[in-house]
mmCIF file of C-alpha atoms (C1' of nucleotides) in Angstrom:
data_model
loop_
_atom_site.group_PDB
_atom_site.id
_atom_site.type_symbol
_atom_site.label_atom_id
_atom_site.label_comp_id
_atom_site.label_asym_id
_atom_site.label_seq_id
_atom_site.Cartn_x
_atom_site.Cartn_y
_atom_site.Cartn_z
ATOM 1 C CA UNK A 1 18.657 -36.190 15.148
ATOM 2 C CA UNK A 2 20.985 -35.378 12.370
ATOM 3 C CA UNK A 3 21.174 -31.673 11.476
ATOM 4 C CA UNK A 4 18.701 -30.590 9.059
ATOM 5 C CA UNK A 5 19.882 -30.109 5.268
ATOM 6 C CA UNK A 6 18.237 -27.613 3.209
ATOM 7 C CA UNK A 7 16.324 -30.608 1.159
ATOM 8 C CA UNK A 8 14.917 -32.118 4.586
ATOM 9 C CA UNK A 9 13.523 -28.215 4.906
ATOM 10 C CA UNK A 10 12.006 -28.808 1.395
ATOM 11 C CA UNK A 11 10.334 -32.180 2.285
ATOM 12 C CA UNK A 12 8.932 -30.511 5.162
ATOM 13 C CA UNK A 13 7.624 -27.126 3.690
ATOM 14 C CA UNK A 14 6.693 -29.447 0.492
ATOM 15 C CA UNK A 15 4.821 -31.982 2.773
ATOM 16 C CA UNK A 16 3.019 -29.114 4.608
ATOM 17 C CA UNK A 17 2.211 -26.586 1.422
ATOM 18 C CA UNK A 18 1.939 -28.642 -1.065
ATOM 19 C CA UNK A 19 2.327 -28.114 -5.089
ATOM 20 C CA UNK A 20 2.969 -23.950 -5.353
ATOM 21 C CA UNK A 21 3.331 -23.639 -9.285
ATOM 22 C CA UNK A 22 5.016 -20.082 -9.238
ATOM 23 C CA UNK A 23 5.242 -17.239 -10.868
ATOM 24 C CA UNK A 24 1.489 -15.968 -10.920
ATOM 25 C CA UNK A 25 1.622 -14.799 -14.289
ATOM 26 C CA UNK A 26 -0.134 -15.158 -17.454
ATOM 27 C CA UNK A 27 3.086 -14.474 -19.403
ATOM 28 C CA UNK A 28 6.510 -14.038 -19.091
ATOM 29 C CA UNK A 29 6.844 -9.707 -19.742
ATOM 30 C CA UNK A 30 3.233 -10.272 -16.806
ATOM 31 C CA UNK A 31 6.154 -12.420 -14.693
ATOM 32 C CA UNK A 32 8.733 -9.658 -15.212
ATOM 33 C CA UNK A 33 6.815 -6.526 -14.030
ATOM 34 C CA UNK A 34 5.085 -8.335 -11.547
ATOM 35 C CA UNK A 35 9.061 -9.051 -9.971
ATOM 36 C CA UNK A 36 9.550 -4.703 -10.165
ATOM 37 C CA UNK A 37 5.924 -4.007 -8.746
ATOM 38 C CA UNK A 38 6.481 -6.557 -5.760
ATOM 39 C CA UNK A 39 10.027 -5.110 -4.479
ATOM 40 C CA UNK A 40 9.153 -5.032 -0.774
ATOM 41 C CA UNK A 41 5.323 -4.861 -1.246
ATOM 42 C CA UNK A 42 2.649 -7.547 -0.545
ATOM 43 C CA UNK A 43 1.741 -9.059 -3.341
ATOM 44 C CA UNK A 44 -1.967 -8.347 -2.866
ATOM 45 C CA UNK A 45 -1.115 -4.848 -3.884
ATOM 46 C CA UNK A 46 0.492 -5.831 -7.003
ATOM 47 C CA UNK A 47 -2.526 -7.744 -7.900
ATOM 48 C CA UNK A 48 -4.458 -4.781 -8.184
ATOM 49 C CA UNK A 49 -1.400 -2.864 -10.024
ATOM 50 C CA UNK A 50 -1.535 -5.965 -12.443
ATOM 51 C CA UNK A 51 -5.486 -6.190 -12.700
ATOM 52 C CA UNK A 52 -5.606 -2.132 -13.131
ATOM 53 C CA UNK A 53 -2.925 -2.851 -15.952
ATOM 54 C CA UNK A 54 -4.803 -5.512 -17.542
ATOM 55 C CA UNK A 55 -7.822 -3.165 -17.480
ATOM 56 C CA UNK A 56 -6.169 -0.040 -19.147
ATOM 57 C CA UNK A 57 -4.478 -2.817 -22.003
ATOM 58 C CA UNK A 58 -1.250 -1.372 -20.493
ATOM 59 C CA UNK A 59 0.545 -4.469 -19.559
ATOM 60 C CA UNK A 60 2.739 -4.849 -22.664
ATOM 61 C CA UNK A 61 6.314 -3.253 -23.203
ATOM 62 C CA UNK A 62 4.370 -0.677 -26.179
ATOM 63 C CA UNK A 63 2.220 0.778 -24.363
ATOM 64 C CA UNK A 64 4.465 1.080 -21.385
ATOM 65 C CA UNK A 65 6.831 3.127 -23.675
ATOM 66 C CA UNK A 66 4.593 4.931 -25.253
ATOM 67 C CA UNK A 67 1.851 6.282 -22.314
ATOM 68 C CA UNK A 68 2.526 9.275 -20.201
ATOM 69 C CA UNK A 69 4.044 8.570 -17.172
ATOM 70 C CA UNK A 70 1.572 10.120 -14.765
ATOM 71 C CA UNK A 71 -0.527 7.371 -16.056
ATOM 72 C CA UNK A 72 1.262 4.428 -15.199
ATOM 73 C CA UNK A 73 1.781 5.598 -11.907
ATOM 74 C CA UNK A 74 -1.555 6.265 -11.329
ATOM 75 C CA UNK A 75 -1.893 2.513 -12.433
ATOM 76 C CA UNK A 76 0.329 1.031 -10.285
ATOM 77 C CA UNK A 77 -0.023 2.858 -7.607
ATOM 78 C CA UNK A 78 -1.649 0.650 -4.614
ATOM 79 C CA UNK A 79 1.967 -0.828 -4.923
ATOM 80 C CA UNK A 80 3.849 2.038 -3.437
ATOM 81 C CA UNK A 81 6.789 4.016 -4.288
ATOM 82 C CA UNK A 82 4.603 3.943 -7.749
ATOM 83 C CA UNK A 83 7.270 7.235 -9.488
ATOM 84 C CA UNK A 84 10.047 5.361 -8.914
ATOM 85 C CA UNK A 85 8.606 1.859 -10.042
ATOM 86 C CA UNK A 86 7.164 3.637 -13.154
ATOM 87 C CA UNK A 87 10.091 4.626 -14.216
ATOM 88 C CA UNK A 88 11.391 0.948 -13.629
ATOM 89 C CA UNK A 89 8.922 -0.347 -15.731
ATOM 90 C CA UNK A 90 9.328 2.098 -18.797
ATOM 91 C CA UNK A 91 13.153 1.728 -19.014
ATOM 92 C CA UNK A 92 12.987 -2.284 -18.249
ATOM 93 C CA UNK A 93 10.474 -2.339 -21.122
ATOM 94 C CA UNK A 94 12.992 -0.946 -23.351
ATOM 95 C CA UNK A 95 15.558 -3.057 -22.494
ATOM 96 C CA UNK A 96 13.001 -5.868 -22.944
ATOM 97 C CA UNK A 97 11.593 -4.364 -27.120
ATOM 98 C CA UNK A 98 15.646 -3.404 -27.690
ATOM 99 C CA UNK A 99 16.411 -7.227 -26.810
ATOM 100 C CA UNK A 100 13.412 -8.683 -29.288
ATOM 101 C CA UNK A 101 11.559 -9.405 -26.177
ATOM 102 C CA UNK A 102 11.405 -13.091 -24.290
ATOM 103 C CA UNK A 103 12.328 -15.081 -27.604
ATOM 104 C CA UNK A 104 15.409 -12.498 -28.266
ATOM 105 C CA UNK A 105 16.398 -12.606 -24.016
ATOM 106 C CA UNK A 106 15.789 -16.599 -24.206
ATOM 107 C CA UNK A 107 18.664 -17.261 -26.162
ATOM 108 C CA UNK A 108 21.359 -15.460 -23.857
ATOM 109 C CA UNK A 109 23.632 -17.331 -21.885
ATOM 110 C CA UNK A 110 22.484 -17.394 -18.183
ATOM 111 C CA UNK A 111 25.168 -15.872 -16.227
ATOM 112 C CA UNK A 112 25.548 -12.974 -19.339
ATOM 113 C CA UNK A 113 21.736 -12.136 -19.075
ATOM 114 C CA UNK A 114 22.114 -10.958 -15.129
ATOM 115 C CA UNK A 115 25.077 -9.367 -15.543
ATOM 116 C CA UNK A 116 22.858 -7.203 -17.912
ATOM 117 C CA UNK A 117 19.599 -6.958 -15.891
ATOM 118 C CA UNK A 118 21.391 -5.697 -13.078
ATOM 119 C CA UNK A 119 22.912 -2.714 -15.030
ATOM 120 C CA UNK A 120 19.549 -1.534 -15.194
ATOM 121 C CA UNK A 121 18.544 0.928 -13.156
ATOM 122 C CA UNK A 122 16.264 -0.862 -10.200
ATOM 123 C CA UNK A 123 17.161 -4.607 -10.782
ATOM 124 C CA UNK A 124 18.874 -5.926 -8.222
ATOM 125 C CA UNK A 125 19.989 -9.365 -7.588
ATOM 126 C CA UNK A 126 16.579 -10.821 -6.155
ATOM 127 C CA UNK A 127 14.335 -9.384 -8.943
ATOM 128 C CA UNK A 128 17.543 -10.304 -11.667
ATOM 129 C CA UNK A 129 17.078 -13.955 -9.947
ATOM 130 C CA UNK A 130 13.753 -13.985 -10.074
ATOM 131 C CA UNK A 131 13.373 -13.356 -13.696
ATOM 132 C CA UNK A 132 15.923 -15.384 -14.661
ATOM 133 C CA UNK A 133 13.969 -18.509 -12.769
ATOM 134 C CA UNK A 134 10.763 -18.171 -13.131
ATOM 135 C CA UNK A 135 10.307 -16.404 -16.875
ATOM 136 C CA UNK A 136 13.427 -17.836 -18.426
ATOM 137 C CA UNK A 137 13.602 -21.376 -16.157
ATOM 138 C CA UNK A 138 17.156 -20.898 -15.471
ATOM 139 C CA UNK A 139 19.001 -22.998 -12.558
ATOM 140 C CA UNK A 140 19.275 -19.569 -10.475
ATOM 141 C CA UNK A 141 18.217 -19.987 -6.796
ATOM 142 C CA UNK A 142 16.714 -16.973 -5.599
ATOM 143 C CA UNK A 143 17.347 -15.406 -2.160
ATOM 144 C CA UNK A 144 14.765 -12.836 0.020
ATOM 145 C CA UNK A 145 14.113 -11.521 2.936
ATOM 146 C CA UNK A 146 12.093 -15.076 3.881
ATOM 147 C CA UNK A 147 14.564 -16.939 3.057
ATOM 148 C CA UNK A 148 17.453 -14.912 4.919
ATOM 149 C CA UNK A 149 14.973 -14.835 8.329
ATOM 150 C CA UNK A 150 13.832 -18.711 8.013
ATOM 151 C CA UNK A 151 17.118 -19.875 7.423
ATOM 152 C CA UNK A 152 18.885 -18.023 9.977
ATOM 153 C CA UNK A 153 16.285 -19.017 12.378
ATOM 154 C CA UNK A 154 17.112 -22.788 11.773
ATOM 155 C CA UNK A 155 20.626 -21.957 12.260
ATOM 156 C CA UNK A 156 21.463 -23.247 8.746
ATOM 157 C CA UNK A 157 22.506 -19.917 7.721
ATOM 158 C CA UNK A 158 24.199 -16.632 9.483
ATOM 159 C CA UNK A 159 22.964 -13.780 9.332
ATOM 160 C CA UNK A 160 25.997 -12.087 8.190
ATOM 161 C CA UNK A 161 26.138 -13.711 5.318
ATOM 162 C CA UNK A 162 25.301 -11.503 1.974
ATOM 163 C CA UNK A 163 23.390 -12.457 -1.029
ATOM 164 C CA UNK A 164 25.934 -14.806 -2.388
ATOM 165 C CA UNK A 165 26.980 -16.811 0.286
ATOM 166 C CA UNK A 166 23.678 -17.877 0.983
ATOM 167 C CA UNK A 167 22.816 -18.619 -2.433
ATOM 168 C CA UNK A 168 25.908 -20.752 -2.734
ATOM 169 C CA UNK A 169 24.894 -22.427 0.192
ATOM 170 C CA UNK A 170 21.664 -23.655 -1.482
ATOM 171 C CA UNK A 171 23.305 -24.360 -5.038
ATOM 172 C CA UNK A 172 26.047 -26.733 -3.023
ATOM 173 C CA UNK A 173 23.244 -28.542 -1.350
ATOM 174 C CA UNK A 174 20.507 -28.951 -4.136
ATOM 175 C CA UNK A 175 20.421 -31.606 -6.701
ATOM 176 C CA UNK A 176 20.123 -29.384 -9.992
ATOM 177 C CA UNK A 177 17.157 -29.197 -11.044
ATOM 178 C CA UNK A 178 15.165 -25.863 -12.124
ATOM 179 C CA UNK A 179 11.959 -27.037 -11.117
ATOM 180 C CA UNK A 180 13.148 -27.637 -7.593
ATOM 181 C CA UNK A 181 14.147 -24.094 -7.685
ATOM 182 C CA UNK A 182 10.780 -22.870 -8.784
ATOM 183 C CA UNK A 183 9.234 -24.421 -5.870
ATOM 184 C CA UNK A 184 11.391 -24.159 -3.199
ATOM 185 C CA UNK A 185 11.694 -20.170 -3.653
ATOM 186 C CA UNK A 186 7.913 -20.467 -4.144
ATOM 187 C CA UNK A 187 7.679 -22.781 -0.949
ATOM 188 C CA UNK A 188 9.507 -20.362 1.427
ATOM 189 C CA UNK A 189 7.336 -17.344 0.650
ATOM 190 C CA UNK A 190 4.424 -19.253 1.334
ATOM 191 C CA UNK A 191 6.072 -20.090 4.565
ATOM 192 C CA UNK A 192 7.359 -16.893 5.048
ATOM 193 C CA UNK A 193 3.828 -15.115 4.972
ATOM 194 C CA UNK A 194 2.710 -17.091 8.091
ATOM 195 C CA UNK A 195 3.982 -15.266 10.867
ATOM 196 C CA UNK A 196 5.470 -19.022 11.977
ATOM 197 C CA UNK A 197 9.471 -17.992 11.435
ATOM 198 C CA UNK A 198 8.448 -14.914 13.729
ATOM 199 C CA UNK A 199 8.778 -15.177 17.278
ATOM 200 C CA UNK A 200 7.265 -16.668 19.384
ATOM 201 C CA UNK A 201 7.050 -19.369 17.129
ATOM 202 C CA UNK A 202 3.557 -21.336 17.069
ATOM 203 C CA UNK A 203 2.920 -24.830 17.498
ATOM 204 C CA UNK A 204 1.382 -26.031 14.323
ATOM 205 C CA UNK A 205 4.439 -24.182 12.158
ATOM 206 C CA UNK A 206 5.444 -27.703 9.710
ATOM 207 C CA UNK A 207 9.363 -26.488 10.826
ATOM 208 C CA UNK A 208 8.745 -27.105 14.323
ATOM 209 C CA UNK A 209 10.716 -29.918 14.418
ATOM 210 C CA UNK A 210 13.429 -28.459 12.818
ATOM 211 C CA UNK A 211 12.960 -25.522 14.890
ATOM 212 C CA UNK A 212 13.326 -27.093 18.584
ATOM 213 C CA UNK A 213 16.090 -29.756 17.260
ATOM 214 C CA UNK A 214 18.032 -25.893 16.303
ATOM 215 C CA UNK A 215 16.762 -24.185 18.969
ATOM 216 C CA UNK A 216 20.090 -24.450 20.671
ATOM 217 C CA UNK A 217 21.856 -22.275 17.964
ATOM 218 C CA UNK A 218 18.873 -20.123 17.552
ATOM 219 C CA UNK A 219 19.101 -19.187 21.037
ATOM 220 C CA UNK A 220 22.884 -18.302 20.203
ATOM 221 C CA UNK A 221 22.109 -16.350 16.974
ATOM 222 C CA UNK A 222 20.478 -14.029 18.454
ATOM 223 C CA UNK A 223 22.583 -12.671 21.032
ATOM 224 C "C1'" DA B 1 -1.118 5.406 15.676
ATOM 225 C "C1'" DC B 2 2.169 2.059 14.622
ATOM 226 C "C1'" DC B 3 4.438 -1.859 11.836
ATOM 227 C "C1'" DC B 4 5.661 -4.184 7.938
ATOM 228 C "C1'" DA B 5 5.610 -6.172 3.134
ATOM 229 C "C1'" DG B 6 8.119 -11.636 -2.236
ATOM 230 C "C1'" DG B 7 14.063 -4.601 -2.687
ATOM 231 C "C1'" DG B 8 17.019 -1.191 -4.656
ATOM 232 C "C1'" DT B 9 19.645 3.115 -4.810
ATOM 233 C "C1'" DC B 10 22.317 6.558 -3.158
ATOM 234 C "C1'" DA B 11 25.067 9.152 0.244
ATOM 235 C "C1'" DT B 12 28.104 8.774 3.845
ATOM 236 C "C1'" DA B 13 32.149 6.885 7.002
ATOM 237 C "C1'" DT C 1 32.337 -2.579 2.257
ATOM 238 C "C1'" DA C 2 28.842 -1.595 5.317
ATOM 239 C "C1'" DT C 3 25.193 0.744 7.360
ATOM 240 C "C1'" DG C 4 21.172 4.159 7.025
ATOM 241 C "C1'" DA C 5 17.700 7.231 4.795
ATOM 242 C "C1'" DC C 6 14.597 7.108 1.366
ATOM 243 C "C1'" DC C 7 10.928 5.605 -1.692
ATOM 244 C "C1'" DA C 8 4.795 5.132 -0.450
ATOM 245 C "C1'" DT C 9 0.609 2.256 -0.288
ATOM 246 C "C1'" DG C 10 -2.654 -0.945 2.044
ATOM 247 C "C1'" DG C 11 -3.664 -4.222 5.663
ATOM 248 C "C1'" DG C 12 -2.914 -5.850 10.353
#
DNA sequence: ACCCAGGGTCATA
DNA sequence: TATGACCATGGG
């Protein structure tokens, strides 16, 4: 058996998953705070962050730079580390009004656009990528902590590599299309939330194929 | 009582 | 540049 390319890993997490249709978001600003809130927090947290929002009528970039802080936290705060992610949401909201909002941040070139998200305070590259993708449909293949453990488990990927090596190794082995993006990244959380790249692995995980056929370099990656 | 989750920053060597 | 402490809640 040939050695599995990251598109054979799509077919099989595609075939096993099925359609994903990411971000869960109503809008794109929704899209953007939901990428702060979920910064290593379950997303069933952020749900209720996003819901209590919604409730309130703070989930806009106004009212987020006009309420008093306490009250944002208080808000957002079955997401953890709630100060600090308040204060991520007030200044990215007035990067986002400064910038005349999507429409204004839609027309910037892609690569100038995350050089200025990650200047701001709490962006990093993942949540920069993630925005870019999924609220401005750029060609930007995002990398997490799923995709880092999966990957490396395969023995696709090692895990030395940083952020940008194994993004490049995706972009050099993905025809270029957005869309594929969108679900892939979508794909391998879904994946990722089943315990299946943990070890031991179970039986019914869709990359167990992939899994034994790598299990020779898995064994190796781990010493 | 532990462990971790759809990261990022800052201090230290 | 590379590692480690820290941020903090909710669910297993």
């Amino acid at each position: 058996m040939r050695r599995a390319s990251p598109l054979d890993v799509y077919e099989q997490l595609h075939a096993h998953h099925g359609d994903q249709r990411w971000w869960p978001a109503e809008s794109p600003f929704e899209m953007m705070i939901g990428a702060i809130l979920t910064q290593n927090t379950r997303w069933e947290n952020v749900e209720m962050a996003i819901s209590n929002l919604k409730k309130a009528n703070m989930l806009n970039p106004e009212s987020m730079l006009s309420c008093e802080p306490e009250q944002l936290e208080e808000l957002i705060h079955p997401t953890g580390f709630f100060r600090q992610k308040a204060k991520r949401l007030i200044e990215f909201s007035r990067f986002f009004t400064a910038h005349g909002g999507t429409e204004g941040l839609k027309r910037w070139p892609t690569k100038a656009l995350r050089a200025r998200l990650l200047t701001i305070n709490g962006i990093g590259p993942e949540t920069a990528d993630s925005i870019l993708l999924y609220a401005f449909d750029k060609m930007v293949f995002v990398v997490d902590a799923y995709t880092k453990r999966i990957f490396s488990r395969l023995g696709m990927i090692k895990a030395s590599m940083n952020y940008e090596e194994i993004q490049n190794y995706f972009i050099q082995r993905l025809p270029g299309l957005p869309q594929l993006y969108q679900e892939y990244h979508a794909l391998i959380v879904q994946q990722g939330k089943c315990n299946c790249s943990a070890k031991p692995r179970c039986d019914d995980c869709p990359l167990f194929e992939l899994c034994s056929s790598a299990a020779e370099t898995d064994r190796l990656s781990e010493l």
